[in-house]
CSV table of C-alpha atoms and ligand atoms in Angstrom, one decimal:
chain,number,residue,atom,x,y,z
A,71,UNK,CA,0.0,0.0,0.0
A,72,UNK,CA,1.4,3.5,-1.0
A,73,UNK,CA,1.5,6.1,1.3
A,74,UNK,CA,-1.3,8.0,-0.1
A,75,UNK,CA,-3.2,4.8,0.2
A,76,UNK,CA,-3.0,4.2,4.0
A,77,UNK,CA,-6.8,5.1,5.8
A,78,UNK,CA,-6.2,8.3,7.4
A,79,UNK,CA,-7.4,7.4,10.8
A,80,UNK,CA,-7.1,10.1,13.9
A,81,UNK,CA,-6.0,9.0,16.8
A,82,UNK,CA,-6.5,11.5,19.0
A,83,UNK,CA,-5.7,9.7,22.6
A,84,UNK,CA,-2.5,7.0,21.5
A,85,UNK,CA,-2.1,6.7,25.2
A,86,UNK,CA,-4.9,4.4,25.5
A,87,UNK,CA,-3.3,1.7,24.2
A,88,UNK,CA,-0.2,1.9,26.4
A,89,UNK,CA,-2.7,1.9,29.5
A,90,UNK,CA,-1.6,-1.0,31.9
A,91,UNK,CA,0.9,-3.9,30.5
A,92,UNK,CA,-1.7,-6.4,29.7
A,93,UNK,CA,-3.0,-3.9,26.8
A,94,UNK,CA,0.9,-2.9,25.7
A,95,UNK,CA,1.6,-6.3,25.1
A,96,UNK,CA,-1.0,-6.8,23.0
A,97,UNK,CA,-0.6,-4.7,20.8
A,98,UNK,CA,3.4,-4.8,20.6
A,99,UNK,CA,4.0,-6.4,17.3
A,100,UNK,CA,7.8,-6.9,17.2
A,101,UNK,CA,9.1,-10.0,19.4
A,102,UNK,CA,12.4,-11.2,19.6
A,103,UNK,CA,12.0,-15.1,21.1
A,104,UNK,CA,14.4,-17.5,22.0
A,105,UNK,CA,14.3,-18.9,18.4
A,106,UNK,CA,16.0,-15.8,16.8
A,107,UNK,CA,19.0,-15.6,19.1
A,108,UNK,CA,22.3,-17.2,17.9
A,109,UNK,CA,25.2,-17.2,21.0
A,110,UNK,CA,28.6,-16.9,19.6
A,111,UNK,CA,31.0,-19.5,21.2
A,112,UNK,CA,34.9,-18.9,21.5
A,113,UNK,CA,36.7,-22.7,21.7
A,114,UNK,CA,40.7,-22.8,22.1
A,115,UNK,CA,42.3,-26.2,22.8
A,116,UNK,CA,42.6,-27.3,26.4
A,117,UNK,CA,41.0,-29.5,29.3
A,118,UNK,CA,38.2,-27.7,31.7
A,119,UNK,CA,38.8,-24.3,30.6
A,120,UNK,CA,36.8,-21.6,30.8
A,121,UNK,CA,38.7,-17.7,30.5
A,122,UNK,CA,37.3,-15.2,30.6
A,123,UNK,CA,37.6,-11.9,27.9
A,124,UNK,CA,38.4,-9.0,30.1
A,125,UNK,CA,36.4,-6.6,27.8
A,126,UNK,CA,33.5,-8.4,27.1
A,127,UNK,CA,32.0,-9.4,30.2
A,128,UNK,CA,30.8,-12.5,31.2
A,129,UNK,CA,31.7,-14.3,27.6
A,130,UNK,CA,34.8,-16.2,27.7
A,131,UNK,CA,36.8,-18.7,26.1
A,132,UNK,CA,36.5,-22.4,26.8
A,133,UNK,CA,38.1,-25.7,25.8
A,134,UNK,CA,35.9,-28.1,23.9
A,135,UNK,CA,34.5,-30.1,26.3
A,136,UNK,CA,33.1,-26.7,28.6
A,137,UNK,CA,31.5,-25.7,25.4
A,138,UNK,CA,29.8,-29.0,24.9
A,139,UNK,CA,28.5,-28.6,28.9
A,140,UNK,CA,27.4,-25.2,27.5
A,141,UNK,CA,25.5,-26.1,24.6
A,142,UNK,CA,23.7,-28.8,26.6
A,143,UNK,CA,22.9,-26.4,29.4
A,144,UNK,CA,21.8,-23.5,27.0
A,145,UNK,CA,19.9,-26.2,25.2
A,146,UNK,CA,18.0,-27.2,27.7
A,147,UNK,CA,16.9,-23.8,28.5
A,148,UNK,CA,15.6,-23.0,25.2
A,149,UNK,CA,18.5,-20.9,23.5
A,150,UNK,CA,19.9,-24.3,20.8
A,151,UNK,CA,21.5,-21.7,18.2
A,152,UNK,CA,25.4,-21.2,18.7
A,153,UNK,CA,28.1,-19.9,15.9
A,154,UNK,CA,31.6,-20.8,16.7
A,155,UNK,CA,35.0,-19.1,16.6
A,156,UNK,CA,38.5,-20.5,17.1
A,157,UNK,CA,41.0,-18.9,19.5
A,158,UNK,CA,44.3,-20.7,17.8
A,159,UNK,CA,47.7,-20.8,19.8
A,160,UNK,CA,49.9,-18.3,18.7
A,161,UNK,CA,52.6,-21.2,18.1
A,162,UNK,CA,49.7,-23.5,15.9
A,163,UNK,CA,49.1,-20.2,13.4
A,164,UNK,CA,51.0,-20.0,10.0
A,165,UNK,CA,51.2,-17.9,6.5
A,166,UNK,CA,48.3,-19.6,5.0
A,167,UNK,CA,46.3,-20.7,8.3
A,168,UNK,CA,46.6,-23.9,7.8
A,169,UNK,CA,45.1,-24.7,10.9
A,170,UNK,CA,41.8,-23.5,9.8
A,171,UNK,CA,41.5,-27.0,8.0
A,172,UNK,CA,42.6,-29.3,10.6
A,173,UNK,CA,40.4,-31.5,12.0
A,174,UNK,CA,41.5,-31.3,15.4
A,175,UNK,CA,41.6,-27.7,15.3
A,176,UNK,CA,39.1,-26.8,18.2
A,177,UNK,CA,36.5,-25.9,16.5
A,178,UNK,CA,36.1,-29.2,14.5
A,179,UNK,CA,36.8,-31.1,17.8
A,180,UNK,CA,33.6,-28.9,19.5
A,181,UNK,CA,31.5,-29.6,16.6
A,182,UNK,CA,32.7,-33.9,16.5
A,183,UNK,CA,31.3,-33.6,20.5
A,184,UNK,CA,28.7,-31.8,20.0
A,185,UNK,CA,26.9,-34.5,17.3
A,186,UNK,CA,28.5,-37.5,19.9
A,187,UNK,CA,26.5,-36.1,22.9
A,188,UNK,CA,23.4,-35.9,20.7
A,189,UNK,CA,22.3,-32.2,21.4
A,190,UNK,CA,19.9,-31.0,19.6
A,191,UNK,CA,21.8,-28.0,18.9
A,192,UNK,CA,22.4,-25.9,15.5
A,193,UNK,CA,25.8,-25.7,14.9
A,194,UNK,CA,27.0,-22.6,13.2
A,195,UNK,CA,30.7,-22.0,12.3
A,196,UNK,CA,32.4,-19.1,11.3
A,197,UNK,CA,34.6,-19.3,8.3
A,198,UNK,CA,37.6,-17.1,8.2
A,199,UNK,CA,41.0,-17.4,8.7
A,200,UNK,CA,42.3,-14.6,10.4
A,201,UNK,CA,42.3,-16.4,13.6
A,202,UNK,CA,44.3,-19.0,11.8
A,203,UNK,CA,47.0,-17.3,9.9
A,204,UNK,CA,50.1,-15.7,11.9
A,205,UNK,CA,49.7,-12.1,10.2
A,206,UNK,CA,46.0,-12.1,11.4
A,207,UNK,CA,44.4,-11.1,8.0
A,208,UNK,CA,41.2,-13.1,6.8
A,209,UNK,CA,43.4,-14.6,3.9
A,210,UNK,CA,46.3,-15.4,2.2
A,211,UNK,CA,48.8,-12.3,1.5
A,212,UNK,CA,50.2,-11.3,-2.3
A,213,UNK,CA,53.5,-11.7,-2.7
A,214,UNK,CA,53.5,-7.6,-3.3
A,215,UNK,CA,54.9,-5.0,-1.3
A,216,UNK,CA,51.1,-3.9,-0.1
A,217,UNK,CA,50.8,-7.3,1.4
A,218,UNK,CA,47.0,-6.9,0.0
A,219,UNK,CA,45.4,-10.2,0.6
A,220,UNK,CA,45.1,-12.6,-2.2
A,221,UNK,CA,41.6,-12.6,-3.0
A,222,UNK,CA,41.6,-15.7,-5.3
A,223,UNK,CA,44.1,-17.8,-4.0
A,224,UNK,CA,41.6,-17.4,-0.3
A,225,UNK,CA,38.9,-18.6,-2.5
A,226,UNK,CA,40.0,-22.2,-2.4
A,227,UNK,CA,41.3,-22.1,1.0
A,228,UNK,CA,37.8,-21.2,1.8
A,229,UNK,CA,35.9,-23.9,0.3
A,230,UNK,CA,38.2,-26.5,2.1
A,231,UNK,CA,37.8,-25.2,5.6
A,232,UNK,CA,33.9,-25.2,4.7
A,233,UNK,CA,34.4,-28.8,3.8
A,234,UNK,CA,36.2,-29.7,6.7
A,235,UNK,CA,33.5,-27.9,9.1
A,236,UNK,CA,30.8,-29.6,7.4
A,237,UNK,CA,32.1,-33.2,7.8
A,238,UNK,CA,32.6,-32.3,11.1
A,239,UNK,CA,29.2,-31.6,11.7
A,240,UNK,CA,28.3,-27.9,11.3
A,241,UNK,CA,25.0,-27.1,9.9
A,242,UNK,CA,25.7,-23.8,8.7
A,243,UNK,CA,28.9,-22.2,7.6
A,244,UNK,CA,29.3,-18.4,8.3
A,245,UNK,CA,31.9,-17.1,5.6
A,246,UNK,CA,33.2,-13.5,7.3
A,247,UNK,CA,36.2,-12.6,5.2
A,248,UNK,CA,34.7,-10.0,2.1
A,249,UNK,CA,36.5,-11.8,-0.5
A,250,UNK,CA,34.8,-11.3,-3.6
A,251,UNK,CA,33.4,-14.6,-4.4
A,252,UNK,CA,33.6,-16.7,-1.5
A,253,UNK,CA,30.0,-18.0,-1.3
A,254,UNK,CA,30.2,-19.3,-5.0
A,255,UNK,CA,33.4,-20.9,-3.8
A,256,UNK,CA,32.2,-22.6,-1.1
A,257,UNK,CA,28.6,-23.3,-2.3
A,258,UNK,CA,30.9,-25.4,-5.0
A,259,UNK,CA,33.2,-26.8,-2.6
A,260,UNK,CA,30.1,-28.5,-0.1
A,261,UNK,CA,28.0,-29.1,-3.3
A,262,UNK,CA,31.3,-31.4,-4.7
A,263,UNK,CA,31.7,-33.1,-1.6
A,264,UNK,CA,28.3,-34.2,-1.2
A,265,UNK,CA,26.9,-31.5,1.4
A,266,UNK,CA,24.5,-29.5,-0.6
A,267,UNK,CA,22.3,-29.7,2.4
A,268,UNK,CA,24.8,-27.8,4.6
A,269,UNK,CA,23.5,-23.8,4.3
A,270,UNK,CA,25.7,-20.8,4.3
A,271,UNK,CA,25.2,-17.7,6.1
A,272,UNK,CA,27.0,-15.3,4.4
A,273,UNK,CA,28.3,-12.0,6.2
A,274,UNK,CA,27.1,-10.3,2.8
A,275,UNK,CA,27.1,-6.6,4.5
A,276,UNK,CA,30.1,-6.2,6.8
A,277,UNK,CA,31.5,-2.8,7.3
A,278,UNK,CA,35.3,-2.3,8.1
A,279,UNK,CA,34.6,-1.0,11.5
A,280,UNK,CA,36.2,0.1,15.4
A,281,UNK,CA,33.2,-2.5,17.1
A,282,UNK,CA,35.0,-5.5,16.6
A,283,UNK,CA,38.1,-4.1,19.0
A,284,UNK,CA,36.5,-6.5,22.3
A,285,UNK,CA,36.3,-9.3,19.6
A,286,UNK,CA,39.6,-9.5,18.6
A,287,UNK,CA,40.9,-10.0,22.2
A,288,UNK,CA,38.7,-13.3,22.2
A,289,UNK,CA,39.3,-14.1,19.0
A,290,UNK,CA,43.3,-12.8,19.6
A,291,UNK,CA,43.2,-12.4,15.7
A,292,UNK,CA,44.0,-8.6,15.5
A,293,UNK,CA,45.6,-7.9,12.3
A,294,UNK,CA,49.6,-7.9,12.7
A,295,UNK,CA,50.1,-4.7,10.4
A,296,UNK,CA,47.4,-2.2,8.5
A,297,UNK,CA,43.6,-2.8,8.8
A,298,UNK,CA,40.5,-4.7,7.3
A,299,UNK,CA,39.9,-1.6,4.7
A,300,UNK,CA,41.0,-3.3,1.7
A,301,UNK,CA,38.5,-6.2,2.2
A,302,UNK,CA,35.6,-5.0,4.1
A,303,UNK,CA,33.2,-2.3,3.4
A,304,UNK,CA,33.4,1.7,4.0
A,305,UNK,CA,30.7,2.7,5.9
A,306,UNK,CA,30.5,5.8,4.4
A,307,UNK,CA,29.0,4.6,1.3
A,308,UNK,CA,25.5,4.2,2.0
A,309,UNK,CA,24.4,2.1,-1.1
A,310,UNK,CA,27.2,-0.1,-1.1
A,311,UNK,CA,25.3,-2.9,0.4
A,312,UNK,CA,23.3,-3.6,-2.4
A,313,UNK,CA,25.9,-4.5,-5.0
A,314,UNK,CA,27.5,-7.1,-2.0
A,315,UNK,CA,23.5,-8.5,-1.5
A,316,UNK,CA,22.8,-9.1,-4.4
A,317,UNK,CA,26.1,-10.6,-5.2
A,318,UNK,CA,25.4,-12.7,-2.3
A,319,UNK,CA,22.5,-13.7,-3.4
A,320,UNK,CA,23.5,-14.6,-7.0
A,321,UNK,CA,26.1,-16.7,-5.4
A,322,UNK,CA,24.2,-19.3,-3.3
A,323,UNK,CA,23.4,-17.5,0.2
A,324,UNK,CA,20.7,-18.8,2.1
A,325,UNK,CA,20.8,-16.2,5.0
A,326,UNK,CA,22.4,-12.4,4.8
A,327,UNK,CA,23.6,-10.5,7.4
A,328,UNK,CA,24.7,-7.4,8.2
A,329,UNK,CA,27.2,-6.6,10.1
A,330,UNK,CA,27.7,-3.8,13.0
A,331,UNK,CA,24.1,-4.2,13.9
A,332,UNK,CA,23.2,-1.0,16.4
A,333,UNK,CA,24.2,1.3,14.1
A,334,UNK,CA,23.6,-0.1,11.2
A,335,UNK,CA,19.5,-0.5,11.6
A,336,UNK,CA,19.1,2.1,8.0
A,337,UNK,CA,21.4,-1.2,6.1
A,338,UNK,CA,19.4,-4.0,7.9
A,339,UNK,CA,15.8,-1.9,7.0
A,340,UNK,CA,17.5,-1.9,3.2
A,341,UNK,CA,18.6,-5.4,2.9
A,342,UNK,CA,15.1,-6.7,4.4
A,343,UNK,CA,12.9,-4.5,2.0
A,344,UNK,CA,15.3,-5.5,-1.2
A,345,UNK,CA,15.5,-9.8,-1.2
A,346,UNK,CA,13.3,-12.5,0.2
A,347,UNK,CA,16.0,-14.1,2.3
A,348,UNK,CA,16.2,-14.8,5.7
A,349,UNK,CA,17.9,-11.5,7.2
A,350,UNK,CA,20.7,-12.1,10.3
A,351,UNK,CA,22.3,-9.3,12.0
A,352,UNK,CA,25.8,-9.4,14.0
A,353,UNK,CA,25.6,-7.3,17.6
A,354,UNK,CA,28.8,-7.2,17.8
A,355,UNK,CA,31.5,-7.2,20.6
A,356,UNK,CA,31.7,-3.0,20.9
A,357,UNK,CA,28.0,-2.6,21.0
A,358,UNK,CA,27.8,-5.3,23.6
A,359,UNK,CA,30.5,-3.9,25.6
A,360,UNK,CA,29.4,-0.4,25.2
A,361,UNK,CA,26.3,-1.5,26.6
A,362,UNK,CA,27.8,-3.1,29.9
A,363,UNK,CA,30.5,-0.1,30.0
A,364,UNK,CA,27.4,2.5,30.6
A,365,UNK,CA,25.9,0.2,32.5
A,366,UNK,CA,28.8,-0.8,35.2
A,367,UNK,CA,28.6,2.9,35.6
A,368,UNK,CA,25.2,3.0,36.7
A,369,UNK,CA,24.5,5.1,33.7
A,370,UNK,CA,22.1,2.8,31.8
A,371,UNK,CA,20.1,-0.3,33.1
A,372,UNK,CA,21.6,-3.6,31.6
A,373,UNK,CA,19.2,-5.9,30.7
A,374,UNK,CA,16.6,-3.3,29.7
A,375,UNK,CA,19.1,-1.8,27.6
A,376,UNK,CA,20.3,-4.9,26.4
A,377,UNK,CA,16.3,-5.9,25.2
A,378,UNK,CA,15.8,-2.7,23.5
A,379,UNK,CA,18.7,-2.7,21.0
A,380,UNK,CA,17.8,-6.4,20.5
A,381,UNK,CA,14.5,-5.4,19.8
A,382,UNK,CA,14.9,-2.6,17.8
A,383,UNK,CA,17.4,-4.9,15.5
A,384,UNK,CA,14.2,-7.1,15.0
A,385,UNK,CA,12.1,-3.8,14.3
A,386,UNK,CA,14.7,-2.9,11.6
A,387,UNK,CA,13.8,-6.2,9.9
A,388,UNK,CA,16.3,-8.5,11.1
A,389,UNK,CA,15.1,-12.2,11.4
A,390,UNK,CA,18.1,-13.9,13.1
A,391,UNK,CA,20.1,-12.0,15.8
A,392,UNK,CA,23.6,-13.3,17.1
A,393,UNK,CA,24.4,-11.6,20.2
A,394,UNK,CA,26.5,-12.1,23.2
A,395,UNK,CA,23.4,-11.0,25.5
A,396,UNK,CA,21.5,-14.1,24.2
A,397,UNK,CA,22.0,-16.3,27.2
A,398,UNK,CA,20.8,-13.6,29.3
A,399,UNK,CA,17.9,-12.6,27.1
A,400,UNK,CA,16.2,-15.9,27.4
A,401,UNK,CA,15.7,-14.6,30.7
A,402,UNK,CA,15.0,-11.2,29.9
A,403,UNK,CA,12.9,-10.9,27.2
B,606,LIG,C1,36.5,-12.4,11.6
B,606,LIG,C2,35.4,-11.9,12.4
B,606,LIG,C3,35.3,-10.7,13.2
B,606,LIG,C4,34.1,-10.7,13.8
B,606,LIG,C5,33.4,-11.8,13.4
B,606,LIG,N1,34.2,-12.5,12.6
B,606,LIG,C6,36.3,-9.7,13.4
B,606,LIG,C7,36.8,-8.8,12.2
B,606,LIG,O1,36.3,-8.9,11.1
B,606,LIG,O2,37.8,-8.1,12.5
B,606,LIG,C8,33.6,-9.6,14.8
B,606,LIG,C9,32.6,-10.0,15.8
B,606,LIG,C10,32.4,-9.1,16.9
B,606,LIG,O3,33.1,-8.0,17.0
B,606,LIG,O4,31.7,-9.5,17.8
B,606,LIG,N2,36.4,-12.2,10.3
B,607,LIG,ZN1,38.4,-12.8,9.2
């Protein structure tokens, strides 16, 4: 319906429907539920470990099998989405990250336990290798005096560590590193080795921004020299994200996201209104830590802060939500 269509209809008292809670729940229309959250995981190798991430509170990293105790525990409470991330020792990282295809790196080996202790959990798993490679860039460098990374030569890199998650037993793979054909890469990759059932979530819309600075002390994959600019997107260009959707989209994605979230709610509104697909947002580490920053100084209440960006990121037309509040918003919401 057009604009000029719409009934005009006077409301002259709105307050009437925000009399008592009874009537405002009624007649709220956006709800986040447990079913939209997606609780990102950060597994390192080890026994019984659980470490915390000094800026991001209460999210830490843990050895395999604590995030297998986790899943099972957040399962049975409801929240059953997880993505994972691997937190690689410095001495185990290389050029080409080669140990983003090992199967006993510890995201595969969190994956194997998680399908031998039966949980009925979807597995996401990121798929990136600058948590693998020793200069902490999401691919392989050129051999130029830029160091650029190597778009290409990434491209197969990628489609073996998506093999390698999915006979491990991820669900979904979540390709994060903006090269320019990755999801055709890897949609070719599963689809050769038999997993055409395996979906990718592609981080089609990810800007090159400061609000992954608490995420790269858990994921300890900060860049060794220069910056993501060369691979991910300027926010300054405000119709960018359509040329990387529909991209995206051409190349096999089955879910979008976009990536900041909070202040990114104008891109998420675009993306939602411009495909048919299944529309994820990333809150990521700054805008949770942000959050629990204003709040340790008794300048904003946590969780109702923490429910109404989460629910404004719904509003804005997102379907899935990962978040590091999700345990807590099963709770809160
Ligand atoms: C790696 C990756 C990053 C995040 C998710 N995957 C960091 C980056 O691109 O530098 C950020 C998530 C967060 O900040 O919570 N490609
Ligand atoms: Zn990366």
């Amino acid at each position: 319906m057009s604009e000029s269509d719409t009934p005009y209809r006077p409301v002259e008292r709105p307050r009437r429907l925000r009399r008592g809670q009874l009537m405002r729940d009624m007649v709220a229309d956006v709800r986040v539920t447990a079913d939209h959250l997606v609780m990102p995981l950060f597994v390192r190798h080890g026994e019984g470990l659980r470490k915390p991430i000094a800026s991001m509170p209460g999210v830490e990293q843990m050895s395999p099998d604590v995030a297998v105790d986790v899943i099972g525990e957040q399962c049975a409470r409801g929240l059953r989405r997880f993505i994972l991330f691997g937190v690689i020792d410095a001495s185990a990282k290389d050029a080409t990250g080669s140990a983003a295809v090992d199967v006993d790196n510890p995201v595969n080996v969190t994956l194997k336990r998680v399908r031998d202790a039966g949980h009925d959990a979807l597995m996401i798993a990121d798929l990136c290798f600058c948590e693998y490679t020793d200069h902490g860039h999401c691919g392989a460098l050129c051999d130029d005096a830029a160091l650029t990374v190597d778009n290409d030569a990434t491209l197969d890199m990628l489609g073996e560590q998506a093999m390698v998650l999915a006979d491990c037993g991820a669900d979904i793979v979540a390709p994060s590193g903006m090269m320019d054909g990755q999801v055709a890469a890897i949609r070719e990759a599963l689809d050769d080795a038999g997993h055409d059932h395996i979906a990718i979530m592609s981080y089609a819309v990810k800007y090159a921004s400061s609000m992954y600075g608490p995420f790269r002390d858990a994921g300890e994959g900060t860049p060794q020299f220069g910056d993501r600019r060369g691979y991910q997107m300027d926010y300054r260009r405000s119709r960018e994200w359509m040329t990387e959707l529909e991209l995206d989209l051409d190349e096999g994605a089955d879910i979008v996201m976009v990536k900041p979230a909070a202040t990114y709610l104008d891109v998420i509104r675009g993306v939602r209104d411009a495909c048919d697909a299944p529309v994820a947002a990333y809150h990521v580490s700054g805008e949770f830590s942000m959050i629990h920053a204003a709040a340790a100084n008794g300048w904003i209440d946590l969780r109702a802060g923490a429910v109404e960006v989460t629910t404004a990121i719904k509003r804005a037309g997102a379907d899935v939500i990962l978040t590091y509040f999700a345990p807590q918003l099963i709770d809160w919401l």
